[in-house]
Short mmCIF file of C-alpha atoms in Angstrom, two decimals:
data_model
loop_
_atom_site.label_atom_id
_atom_site.label_comp_id
_atom_site.label_asym_id
_atom_site.label_seq_id
_atom_site.Cartn_x
_atom_site.Cartn_y
_atom_site.Cartn_z
CA MET A 1 -0.38 0.08 -0.29
CA HIS A 2 1.44 3.17 -1.16
CA ARG A 3 -1.48 5.07 -1.32
CA ARG A 4 -0.23 8.65 -0.97
CA GLY A 5 -1.30 10.17 2.69
CA GLY A 6 -2.09 6.40 3.50
CA ALA A 7 -4.72 4.76 5.46
CA GLY A 8 -6.59 4.42 8.09
CA LEU A 9 -7.65 6.82 10.96
CA ALA A 10 -3.80 9.22 10.47
CA ALA A 11 -4.68 9.49 6.73
CA LEU A 12 -8.12 10.76 7.38
CA HIS A 13 -7.13 13.30 9.90
CA ARG A 14 -4.15 14.34 8.00
CA GLN A 15 -6.81 15.40 5.48
CA GLN A 16 -9.12 17.63 7.47
CA GLU A 17 -5.86 19.33 8.68
CA SER A 18 -4.50 19.86 4.61
CA LEU A 19 -8.32 20.68 3.89
CA LYS A 20 -8.14 23.78 7.45
CA SER A 21 -5.46 25.35 6.00
CA TYR A 22 -6.71 25.15 2.12
CA ASP A 23 -10.38 26.73 3.85
CA ALA A 24 -7.32 29.52 5.61
CA LEU A 25 -6.00 30.15 2.95
CA SER A 26 -9.07 31.02 0.84
CA ASN A 27 -10.59 33.38 3.51
CA GLN A 28 -7.11 34.69 3.83
CA LEU A 29 -7.21 35.39 0.04
CA SER A 30 -10.64 36.80 0.09
CA THR A 31 -10.31 39.54 2.66
CA GLU A 32 -7.30 40.40 1.17
CA GLN A 33 -9.08 40.84 -1.97
CA VAL A 34 -11.88 42.74 -0.71
CA GLU A 35 -9.36 45.21 1.62
CA THR A 36 -8.07 45.77 -1.97
CA LEU A 37 -11.18 46.18 -3.26
CA HIS A 38 -12.66 48.53 -0.22
CA ALA A 39 -9.05 50.86 -0.35
CA GLN A 40 -9.79 50.96 -4.40
CA LEU A 41 -13.73 52.20 -4.05
CA ASP A 42 -12.63 54.42 -1.03
CA HIS A 43 -9.55 55.71 -3.23
CA PHE A 44 -11.84 56.36 -6.45
CA ARG A 45 -14.28 57.90 -4.19
CA GLY A 46 -11.92 60.16 -3.05
CA ALA A 47 -10.63 60.79 -6.20
CA LEU A 48 -15.14 61.47 -7.25
CA THR A 49 -15.10 63.73 -4.39
CA ARG A 50 -12.24 65.60 -5.34
CA PHE A 51 -13.65 65.80 -9.06
CA ALA A 52 -16.84 66.59 -7.56
CA THR A 53 -15.86 69.48 -5.15
CA HIS A 54 -13.27 70.93 -7.61
CA HIS A 55 -16.04 71.19 -10.51
CA ARG A 56 -18.84 71.42 -7.82
CA ALA A 57 -19.69 74.65 -9.65
CA ASP A 58 -20.08 73.42 -13.05
CA ILE A 59 -21.83 70.88 -11.98
CA ARG A 60 -24.35 72.32 -10.16
CA GLY A 61 -24.24 75.60 -12.57
CA ASP A 62 -24.45 73.42 -15.66
CA PRO A 63 -27.48 71.04 -16.53
CA ARG A 64 -25.19 69.35 -19.71
CA PHE A 65 -22.42 68.99 -17.23
CA ARG A 66 -24.11 68.33 -14.75
CA ARG A 67 -25.87 65.36 -16.85
CA ALA A 68 -22.56 64.43 -17.95
CA PHE A 69 -21.66 63.67 -14.60
CA GLN A 70 -23.82 62.06 -13.30
CA GLN A 71 -23.76 60.09 -16.64
CA MET A 72 -20.18 58.82 -15.20
CA CYS A 73 -21.82 58.23 -11.96
CA ALA A 74 -24.03 55.49 -13.08
CA SER A 75 -21.85 54.27 -15.73
CA ILE A 76 -19.18 52.86 -12.64
CA GLY A 77 -21.89 52.03 -10.67
CA VAL A 78 -21.45 54.88 -8.17
CA ASP A 79 -24.76 55.70 -6.66
CA PRO A 80 -23.94 59.79 -6.47
CA LEU A 81 -27.21 59.73 -3.64
CA ALA A 82 -25.80 57.61 -1.36
CA GLY A 83 -23.36 58.29 1.24
CA PRO A 84 -22.40 57.98 4.30
CA ARG A 85 -24.01 61.44 5.69
CA ARG A 86 -27.61 61.49 6.35
CA GLY A 87 -29.10 63.72 2.19
CA GLY A 88 -26.80 61.53 1.09
CA TRP A 89 -23.22 62.02 -1.18
CA TRP A 90 -24.69 63.90 -3.48
CA GLU A 91 -25.75 67.06 -0.42
CA GLU A 92 -22.09 66.58 1.17
CA ALA A 93 -20.35 67.36 -2.36
CA LEU A 94 -22.77 69.42 -3.76
CA GLY A 95 -25.16 70.98 -1.16
CA LEU A 96 -27.93 69.82 -2.79
CA GLY A 97 -30.15 66.79 -1.28
CA ASP A 98 -31.77 64.28 -2.31
CA TRP A 99 -35.12 65.07 -0.80
CA GLN A 100 -34.38 69.17 -1.27
CA SER A 101 -34.28 68.09 -5.51
CA GLU A 102 -37.19 66.76 -4.87
CA LEU A 103 -38.64 69.37 -3.46
CA GLY A 104 -37.29 71.17 -6.04
CA VAL A 105 -38.92 69.60 -8.46
CA GLN A 106 -42.63 70.37 -6.91
CA ILE A 107 -42.28 73.87 -6.71
CA VAL A 108 -40.63 74.08 -10.64
CA ASP A 109 -43.68 72.37 -10.93
CA VAL A 110 -46.05 74.35 -9.33
CA CYS A 111 -44.55 77.40 -10.98
CA VAL A 112 -44.09 76.65 -13.54
CA SER A 113 -48.04 75.30 -13.78
CA THR A 114 -49.26 78.46 -12.88
CA ARG A 115 -47.63 80.86 -14.75
CA GLU A 116 -49.66 80.99 -17.18
CA ARG A 117 -52.10 82.84 -15.45
CA ASN A 118 -49.73 84.51 -12.78
CA GLY A 119 -46.68 85.53 -14.92
CA GLY A 120 -44.13 83.30 -12.85
CA LEU A 121 -45.12 85.26 -9.75
CA ILE A 122 -46.45 83.72 -6.24
CA GLU A 123 -47.15 84.72 -2.90
CA LEU A 124 -44.31 82.93 -0.98
CA ALA A 125 -47.23 81.43 1.46
CA GLU A 126 -49.49 80.43 -1.37
CA LEU A 127 -46.77 78.39 -2.45
CA VAL A 128 -46.08 76.71 1.36
CA ARG A 129 -49.60 75.75 1.11
CA ILE A 130 -49.98 74.19 -2.16
CA LEU A 131 -46.50 72.26 -1.35
CA SER A 132 -47.72 71.01 2.57
CA ARG A 133 -44.02 71.93 3.45
CA LEU A 134 -42.53 74.33 5.91
CA GLN A 135 -41.26 77.51 4.51
CA GLU A 136 -37.74 77.56 5.43
CA ASP A 137 -37.66 74.54 3.06
CA VAL A 138 -39.33 75.74 0.75
CA VAL A 139 -37.01 78.71 1.02
CA ARG A 140 -33.60 77.06 0.96
CA SER A 141 -35.08 74.52 -2.02
CA ILE A 142 -35.82 77.74 -4.01
CA GLN A 143 -32.37 78.93 -2.77
CA ALA A 144 -30.60 75.88 -4.35
CA LEU A 145 -32.90 76.36 -7.15
CA LYS A 146 -31.17 79.76 -8.06
CA ALA A 147 -28.16 77.83 -9.18
CA LEU A 148 -30.99 76.30 -12.55
CA GLY A 149 -30.46 79.57 -13.75
CA ALA A 150 -34.05 79.56 -14.28
CA GLY A 151 -34.23 82.58 -12.11
CA TYR A 152 -35.94 82.00 -9.06
CA GLU A 153 -35.99 83.82 -5.84
CA VAL A 154 -37.81 84.78 -2.99
CA LEU A 155 -38.28 88.55 -3.17
CA GLU A 156 -39.44 90.67 0.05
CA LEU A 157 -41.92 92.99 -0.74
CA GLU A 158 -41.61 96.14 1.08
CA PHE A 159 -43.07 97.19 5.01
CA GLY A 160 -45.10 100.11 5.25
CA TYR A 161 -47.29 99.24 3.62
CA GLY A 162 -50.78 97.69 6.57
CA HIS A 163 -50.75 93.96 6.16
CA GLY A 164 -48.80 94.89 2.06
CA GLY A 165 -45.36 94.77 3.56
CA GLY A 166 -43.40 91.70 4.04
CA ARG A 167 -45.04 89.64 2.77
CA LYS A 168 -42.81 87.50 0.08
CA MET A 169 -43.04 86.32 -3.92
CA VAL A 170 -41.95 83.68 -5.12
CA ARG A 171 -40.45 84.62 -9.17
CA SER A 172 -39.69 81.89 -11.79
CA VAL A 173 -38.81 83.65 -14.51
CA PRO A 174 -35.85 85.20 -15.38
CA LYS A 175 -36.68 88.58 -15.15
CA GLU A 176 -35.64 91.21 -12.40
CA LEU A 177 -38.62 92.49 -10.93
CA ASP A 178 -37.24 96.38 -11.41
CA ALA A 179 -37.97 98.65 -8.19
CA ASP A 180 -41.46 100.04 -9.15
CA GLN A 181 -42.87 96.54 -10.30
CA MET A 182 -42.05 96.08 -6.05
CA VAL A 183 -43.55 99.29 -5.27
CA VAL A 184 -46.89 98.00 -7.09
CA LEU A 185 -46.83 94.77 -5.93
CA ALA A 186 -46.71 95.95 -2.22
CA VAL A 187 -50.08 98.41 -2.82
CA ALA A 188 -51.56 95.40 -4.27
CA ALA A 189 -50.49 93.01 -1.51
CA GLU A 190 -52.46 95.64 0.61
CA GLN A 191 -55.88 95.69 -1.86
CA ARG A 192 -56.14 92.07 -2.11
CA GLY A 193 -55.13 92.13 -5.40
CA ARG A 194 -55.86 95.32 -7.14
CA VAL A 195 -54.33 98.26 -8.26
CA ASP A 196 -55.53 100.71 -10.53
CA GLU A 197 -52.82 104.11 -11.31
CA GLU A 198 -54.81 106.44 -9.48
CA LEU A 199 -53.32 104.29 -6.01
CA LEU A 200 -50.12 104.96 -6.98
CA ILE A 201 -50.52 108.35 -7.94
CA GLN A 202 -52.01 109.14 -4.70
CA ARG A 203 -49.88 107.05 -2.72
CA HIS A 204 -45.98 107.75 -4.26
CA ALA A 205 -46.88 110.75 -5.73
CA TRP A 206 -46.10 109.37 -9.20
CA THR A 207 -46.94 111.33 -12.51
CA ALA A 208 -49.50 109.55 -14.87
CA GLU A 209 -47.16 107.79 -17.81
CA ARG A 210 -45.09 106.03 -14.78
CA ALA A 211 -48.46 104.95 -13.51
CA GLY A 212 -49.44 103.47 -16.75
CA ALA A 213 -45.81 102.28 -17.95
CA VAL A 214 -45.38 100.40 -15.25
CA LEU A 215 -48.89 98.59 -15.21
CA GLN A 216 -48.23 97.62 -19.11
CA ASN A 217 -45.00 96.37 -18.69
CA MET A 218 -46.80 94.01 -16.12
CA LEU A 219 -49.90 93.59 -17.89
CA LEU A 220 -48.55 93.62 -21.46
CA ARG A 221 -44.73 91.87 -21.69
CA ASP A 222 -44.84 89.57 -18.33
CA GLY A 223 -48.48 89.25 -17.76
CA THR A 224 -48.19 89.57 -13.93
CA CYS A 225 -51.16 90.44 -13.72
CA TRP A 226 -55.18 90.95 -15.21
CA LEU A 227 -56.84 93.77 -16.63
CA ASP A 228 -60.30 94.73 -15.91
CA GLU A 229 -61.80 97.03 -17.67
CA GLN A 230 -65.59 96.80 -15.57
CA ASP A 231 -63.97 99.06 -12.20
CA GLY A 232 -65.67 101.08 -9.98
CA PRO A 233 -69.17 102.50 -9.94
CA ASP A 234 -70.57 102.38 -13.42
CA GLY A 235 -68.78 99.36 -14.48
CA THR A 236 -66.48 101.02 -16.89
CA ARG A 237 -63.46 102.23 -15.93
CA ARG A 238 -59.99 99.91 -15.57
CA ALA A 239 -58.25 98.46 -12.51
CA TYR A 240 -55.55 95.80 -12.57
CA TRP A 241 -55.13 92.91 -10.37
CA ILE A 242 -52.25 90.60 -9.32
CA PRO A 243 -52.84 87.09 -8.61
CA ALA A 244 -49.67 86.88 -6.69
CA ALA A 245 -50.94 89.56 -3.78
CA MET A 246 -54.79 88.00 -4.05
CA GLN A 247 -55.86 87.27 -0.34
CA TRP A 248 -56.58 83.36 -0.70
CA ASP A 249 -60.42 82.34 1.65
CA ASP A 250 -59.66 78.81 2.77
CA MET B 1 -75.31 73.81 -8.05
CA GLY B 2 -75.04 77.86 -8.78
CA VAL B 3 -73.02 78.97 -11.23
CA ALA B 4 -70.66 80.48 -9.21
CA SER B 5 -69.71 77.84 -7.45
CA HIS B 6 -69.31 75.64 -11.31
CA LEU B 7 -67.20 78.99 -11.80
CA ASP B 8 -65.74 78.29 -9.29
CA SER B 9 -64.81 75.70 -9.78
CA ALA B 10 -63.92 75.53 -13.48
CA LEU B 11 -60.87 77.77 -12.11
CA THR B 12 -59.51 76.10 -9.85
CA ARG B 13 -58.76 72.91 -11.01
CA HIS B 14 -54.83 72.18 -9.67
CA PRO B 15 -53.32 73.97 -7.93
CA ILE B 16 -54.59 76.57 -6.38
CA PRO B 17 -57.65 75.31 -4.82
CA HIS B 18 -59.42 78.63 -3.42
CA PRO B 19 -59.32 81.53 -5.23
CA PRO B 20 -61.00 84.82 -3.96
CA SER B 21 -63.54 85.93 -5.61
CA SER B 22 -61.78 89.05 -6.95
CA SER B 23 -59.91 86.54 -9.25
CA LEU B 24 -63.67 86.00 -10.85
CA LYS B 25 -63.74 89.94 -11.63
CA PRO B 26 -61.15 90.16 -14.48
CA CYS B 27 -62.21 87.10 -16.12
CA HIS B 28 -65.05 89.38 -17.46
CA SER B 29 -62.49 91.70 -20.00
CA GLN B 30 -59.87 90.67 -22.59
CA GLN B 31 -56.99 89.98 -21.91
CA PRO B 32 -54.67 91.64 -23.95
CA ASN B 33 -50.97 89.33 -22.49
CA ALA B 34 -52.66 86.40 -24.95
CA ALA B 35 -51.21 83.80 -22.99
CA THR B 36 -53.25 85.18 -19.67
CA GLN B 37 -56.22 85.60 -22.15
CA ALA B 38 -55.58 81.78 -23.21
CA ALA B 39 -56.33 80.62 -20.08
CA PHE B 40 -59.12 82.63 -19.37
CA THR B 41 -60.74 81.36 -22.37
CA GLU B 42 -59.78 77.83 -21.32
CA GLN B 43 -61.66 78.67 -18.24
CA TRP B 44 -64.19 80.27 -20.10
CA MET B 45 -65.21 77.03 -22.97
CA HIS B 46 -65.27 74.09 -19.86
CA LEU B 47 -67.71 76.40 -17.92
CA LEU B 48 -69.85 77.03 -20.91
CA LEU B 49 -69.69 73.19 -21.71
CA ALA B 50 -70.11 72.29 -18.31
CA TYR B 51 -73.38 74.61 -18.02
CA ALA B 52 -75.04 74.00 -21.46
CA ARG B 53 -74.36 70.03 -20.39
CA HIS B 54 -76.43 70.35 -16.53
CA ARG B 55 -79.21 72.51 -18.17
CA GLY B 56 -79.45 70.22 -21.29
CA ILE B 57 -79.08 73.73 -23.24
CA PHE B 58 -77.34 73.13 -27.41
CA ILE B 59 -77.72 76.66 -29.08
CA LEU B 60 -75.20 79.70 -28.03
CA ARG B 61 -75.82 82.95 -29.30
CA ILE B 62 -73.44 86.29 -29.29
CA GLU B 63 -77.04 87.78 -28.20
CA ASP B 64 -77.72 86.05 -25.14
CA ALA B 65 -74.47 88.37 -23.81
CA GLU B 66 -76.38 91.95 -25.20
CA VAL B 67 -80.03 90.69 -24.03
CA THR B 68 -80.86 92.42 -20.68
CA GLY B 69 -82.33 90.17 -18.26
CA GLY B 70 -84.07 86.21 -18.29
CA GLY B 71 -82.15 84.03 -20.25
CA GLU B 72 -81.20 81.09 -20.16
CA TRP B 73 -77.29 82.25 -20.33
CA ASP B 74 -77.88 84.99 -18.46
CA GLU B 75 -76.66 82.61 -14.89
CA VAL B 76 -72.82 81.81 -16.58
CA LEU B 77 -72.63 85.39 -18.23
CA ARG B 78 -73.32 87.52 -15.50
CA ASN B 79 -72.03 87.55 -11.92
CA PRO B 80 -74.36 90.65 -9.97
CA ARG B 81 -72.40 89.27 -7.27
CA ILE B 82 -69.14 90.89 -8.07
CA ASN B 83 -70.78 93.60 -10.14
CA ARG B 84 -69.67 91.66 -13.60
CA LYS B 85 -70.76 90.63 -16.77
CA LEU B 86 -69.06 88.71 -20.11
CA LYS B 87 -69.27 90.81 -23.14
CA SER B 88 -70.37 89.95 -26.21
CA THR B 89 -66.88 90.93 -27.82
CA GLN B 90 -65.63 88.01 -25.93
CA LEU B 91 -68.10 85.22 -25.67
CA ALA B 92 -67.61 85.92 -29.39
CA ASP B 93 -63.99 84.82 -28.90
CA ILE B 94 -64.93 82.08 -26.73
CA ILE B 95 -67.16 81.03 -29.05
CA GLY B 96 -64.46 81.47 -32.51
CA THR B 97 -61.93 79.36 -30.26
CA MET B 98 -64.75 77.50 -29.54
CA VAL B 99 -65.50 75.93 -33.27
CA ARG B 100 -62.11 76.03 -33.97
CA MET B 101 -61.41 73.29 -31.42
CA ASN B 102 -63.89 71.80 -32.26
CA LEU B 103 -66.47 72.00 -29.31
CA ALA B 104 -68.62 73.77 -30.78
CA VAL B 105 -69.78 74.58 -34.72
CA TYR B 106 -71.64 77.35 -36.50
CA GLU B 107 -75.63 76.92 -36.30
CA PRO B 108 -77.30 77.61 -38.81
CA PRO B 109 -74.06 77.52 -40.92
CA LYS B 110 -71.82 80.35 -43.35
CA GLN B 111 -72.36 82.84 -40.04
CA MET B 112 -71.19 83.43 -36.32
CA ARG B 113 -73.79 84.98 -33.83
CA ALA B 114 -74.32 81.61 -32.99
CA VAL B 115 -72.99 77.82 -32.18
CA LEU B 116 -74.46 74.15 -31.63
CA LEU B 117 -72.42 73.59 -28.37
CA TYR B 118 -70.59 70.23 -28.57
CA TRP B 119 -70.92 69.24 -24.77
CA ARG B 120 -71.18 65.52 -26.73
CA LEU B 121 -69.80 64.57 -29.24
CA PRO B 122 -71.77 63.49 -32.67
CA GLU B 123 -71.17 59.90 -31.99
CA GLU B 124 -71.39 60.05 -28.82
CA TRP B 125 -74.94 61.94 -29.37
CA ALA B 126 -75.72 58.64 -32.05
CA GLU B 127 -75.73 55.94 -28.99
CA VAL B 128 -77.70 58.15 -27.22
CA LEU B 129 -80.21 59.10 -29.84
CA HIS B 130 -80.43 54.61 -30.53
CA GLU B 131 -80.65 54.02 -27.05
CA TRP B 132 -83.66 55.71 -26.55
CA ALA B 133 -85.41 54.89 -28.80
CA THR B 134 -84.81 50.94 -27.99
CA LYS B 135 -85.37 52.17 -23.98
CA THR B 136 -88.65 53.39 -26.24
CA GLY B 137 -89.76 50.99 -27.64
CA GLN B 138 -89.77 53.17 -30.86
CA LEU B 139 -87.43 50.56 -33.30
CA ASN B 140 -88.73 50.02 -36.74
CA THR B 141 -91.01 52.81 -36.52
CA ILE B 142 -91.29 55.73 -38.52
CA LEU B 143 -90.64 59.15 -36.13
CA THR B 144 -90.21 62.16 -37.52
CA PHE B 145 -87.39 64.89 -36.07
CA TYR B 146 -90.36 66.72 -34.51
CA GLU B 147 -91.10 63.91 -32.83
CA ILE B 148 -87.72 63.52 -31.04
CA SER B 149 -86.81 66.97 -30.74
CA ASN B 150 -90.30 67.15 -29.14
CA PRO B 151 -90.90 64.03 -27.21
CA PRO B 152 -93.91 63.98 -24.69
CA VAL B 153 -91.97 62.60 -22.31
CA PRO B 154 -89.22 64.70 -22.10
CA SER B 155 -85.48 63.89 -23.04
CA ALA B 156 -82.25 64.02 -23.89
CA PHE B 157 -84.15 65.47 -27.17
CA SER B 158 -85.55 67.93 -26.03
CA GLY B 159 -85.25 71.25 -27.78
CA ALA B 160 -82.55 69.62 -29.98
CA PRO B 161 -81.89 71.67 -33.45
CA GLU B 162 -82.44 69.05 -37.17
CA SER B 163 -78.28 70.08 -37.45
CA LEU B 164 -77.68 67.59 -34.55
CA LEU B 165 -80.19 65.03 -34.86
CA ARG B 166 -79.45 64.37 -39.01
CA SER B 167 -75.25 64.60 -37.71
CA ALA B 168 -76.15 61.73 -35.35
CA ILE B 169 -78.47 59.78 -38.07
CA ALA B 170 -75.84 59.74 -40.75
CA ILE B 171 -74.07 58.22 -38.12
CA LEU B 172 -76.64 55.20 -36.86
CA ALA B 173 -77.21 54.70 -40.38
CA LYS B 174 -73.31 53.99 -41.75
CA GLY B 175 -73.60 51.39 -38.82
CA GLY B 176 -76.56 50.44 -40.24
CA ARG B 177 -78.69 50.93 -37.46
CA ALA B 178 -80.79 53.58 -38.70
CA GLN B 179 -82.10 54.87 -41.96
CA LEU B 180 -83.08 58.24 -43.42
CA ILE B 181 -86.89 57.77 -44.49
CA SER B 182 -88.73 61.00 -46.97
CA ILE B 183 -92.19 61.67 -45.82
CA SER B 184 -94.45 64.49 -46.38
CA ASP B 185 -93.69 66.45 -44.30
CA GLY B 186 -90.30 66.78 -44.09
CA ASP B 187 -88.26 63.84 -43.57
CA GLY B 188 -88.12 61.30 -40.94
CA VAL B 189 -86.30 58.22 -39.81
CA ARG B 190 -86.57 54.58 -38.50
CA PHE B 191 -84.21 53.15 -36.20
CA PHE B 192 -83.67 49.44 -36.22
CA SER B 193 -81.67 46.82 -32.98
CA ARG B 194 -78.17 46.27 -32.93
CA THR B 195 -78.92 42.23 -34.43
CA THR B 196 -79.47 44.24 -37.69
CA LYS B 197 -77.61 44.89 -40.10
#
C-alpha cells in the first residue's frame, strides 16, 4: 500500500488538517481581495469627491455638465445620492440633497403650471400652502434652484403698507422686477390684489405716465397682472389685479 | 349647484384650491396678454360646456351676452355678486375658439352669431339617440324629426336642433342602425336594433 496519504485514521486526520489550511488560505485571500477592493473604492470615491468638489460650480451651474457627471457616476455604478451622511453623498459634495431636489421639482411644477395665469409670480405663503411643507424648507430649495439660472428667487415686499409690507413673493422667470414693479406689488398686496393708476399716483406721487407704464409692462409684457375693465361704480373703469398679491380664501 | 360655484371650480383646477371671488372679475375682460387670455378662454369654454350639459342647452348665441335679463344663459354670463358680465365681444372670441377646437359648430352654418355646443360629440349623440329609441320601444317605426325633438316625455333630445339629429342619424345609418326616410311633411327616420345589419 503506497497510496499517498496512506490509509486509516491517521490519513483521515491528515486530510482534514489540509482542508482546514486550504480554508484558512482561501479566507485570507478573500479578505485581502476585499480589503484591496475597499481601498480601491475608497481611493476612487475620494478621487470622485475631489473631482466633484473641484467642479462643484460647473456641476451645479451647468445642466449639461451635471448630466454628464451623473452619467459618469451611473456608468461606474456609483450612486451619487448614497453616502455616509443623511441626505446623501450628493448633498455632502454639492449641498443639494435628493430630498431637497425632490422638493425643488415640486416647486418648479407648481410655478410652471400656474405661470400662464400669474406670469411667474406667486406668493410664498401660497406656494408653501400648496406644497404643505415648511416655509424654511421651501425657501432653501428655492435658493438651491437659483443654480438652475431660471430666475427662481424669493422677493420681499417693502414694509410700510399695512399688511402688504413684508409679504414674500416667489419669482420663477428670469426677469428682474424693477423697483417700480416692487412698489406695485406692495400696494396690490395691501389692496387684496387690486391696484389702479390713481392709487399709485396718490401713494407715491408718481406721474400718470410712470404709473401707466409700469402697469402696462406687467400686464402686456410679463403677464403678472390681469386687466379688469368693469371696475368702478359705473363698471367702466380700468383696474389691475395681481394674482400673486390676492387674498386666498380658505 | 350655482353658477358662481361652477365658475369657481372651473377656475380652481389644480393646483390652486380656493380663488378669491375678486379673481373672477378680470375674467370678464379681454386680456391683452396672450397667455392670460388663453388661460381665461379655456376656463370659459370649460364652464360654458359644463353649464350647457347641466341644463341641456344646445345653442349659444352672441346675443345671449347682449339681452338684459331673463335669458337661459344669464346665470353664467352675468355675475351680480361681483357686478361683472361677459361682453358680447369676448363671448364672440370664446365662441370662435370653440369652433376652431371642434367643441362647437356654427348653427346654422355660414354665420358666426350662434353655435351648437358639442358637450357630447356627434358619435356620442348617435349612441344616446339609438339607446333612447330602443328604450322607448320605437325601433322599426318611422319617427319624424319633430317627434324626436319634442317627445311627450322629456329626453336628452328635447329641443335638439335638426342638424344635431341629422349628424347622429348619419352615423347610425353607416352602421345599419338607422335609415333616413323621406315622408310627406319633411324627413323622418327609422331605427333598427343592433342585430339587424
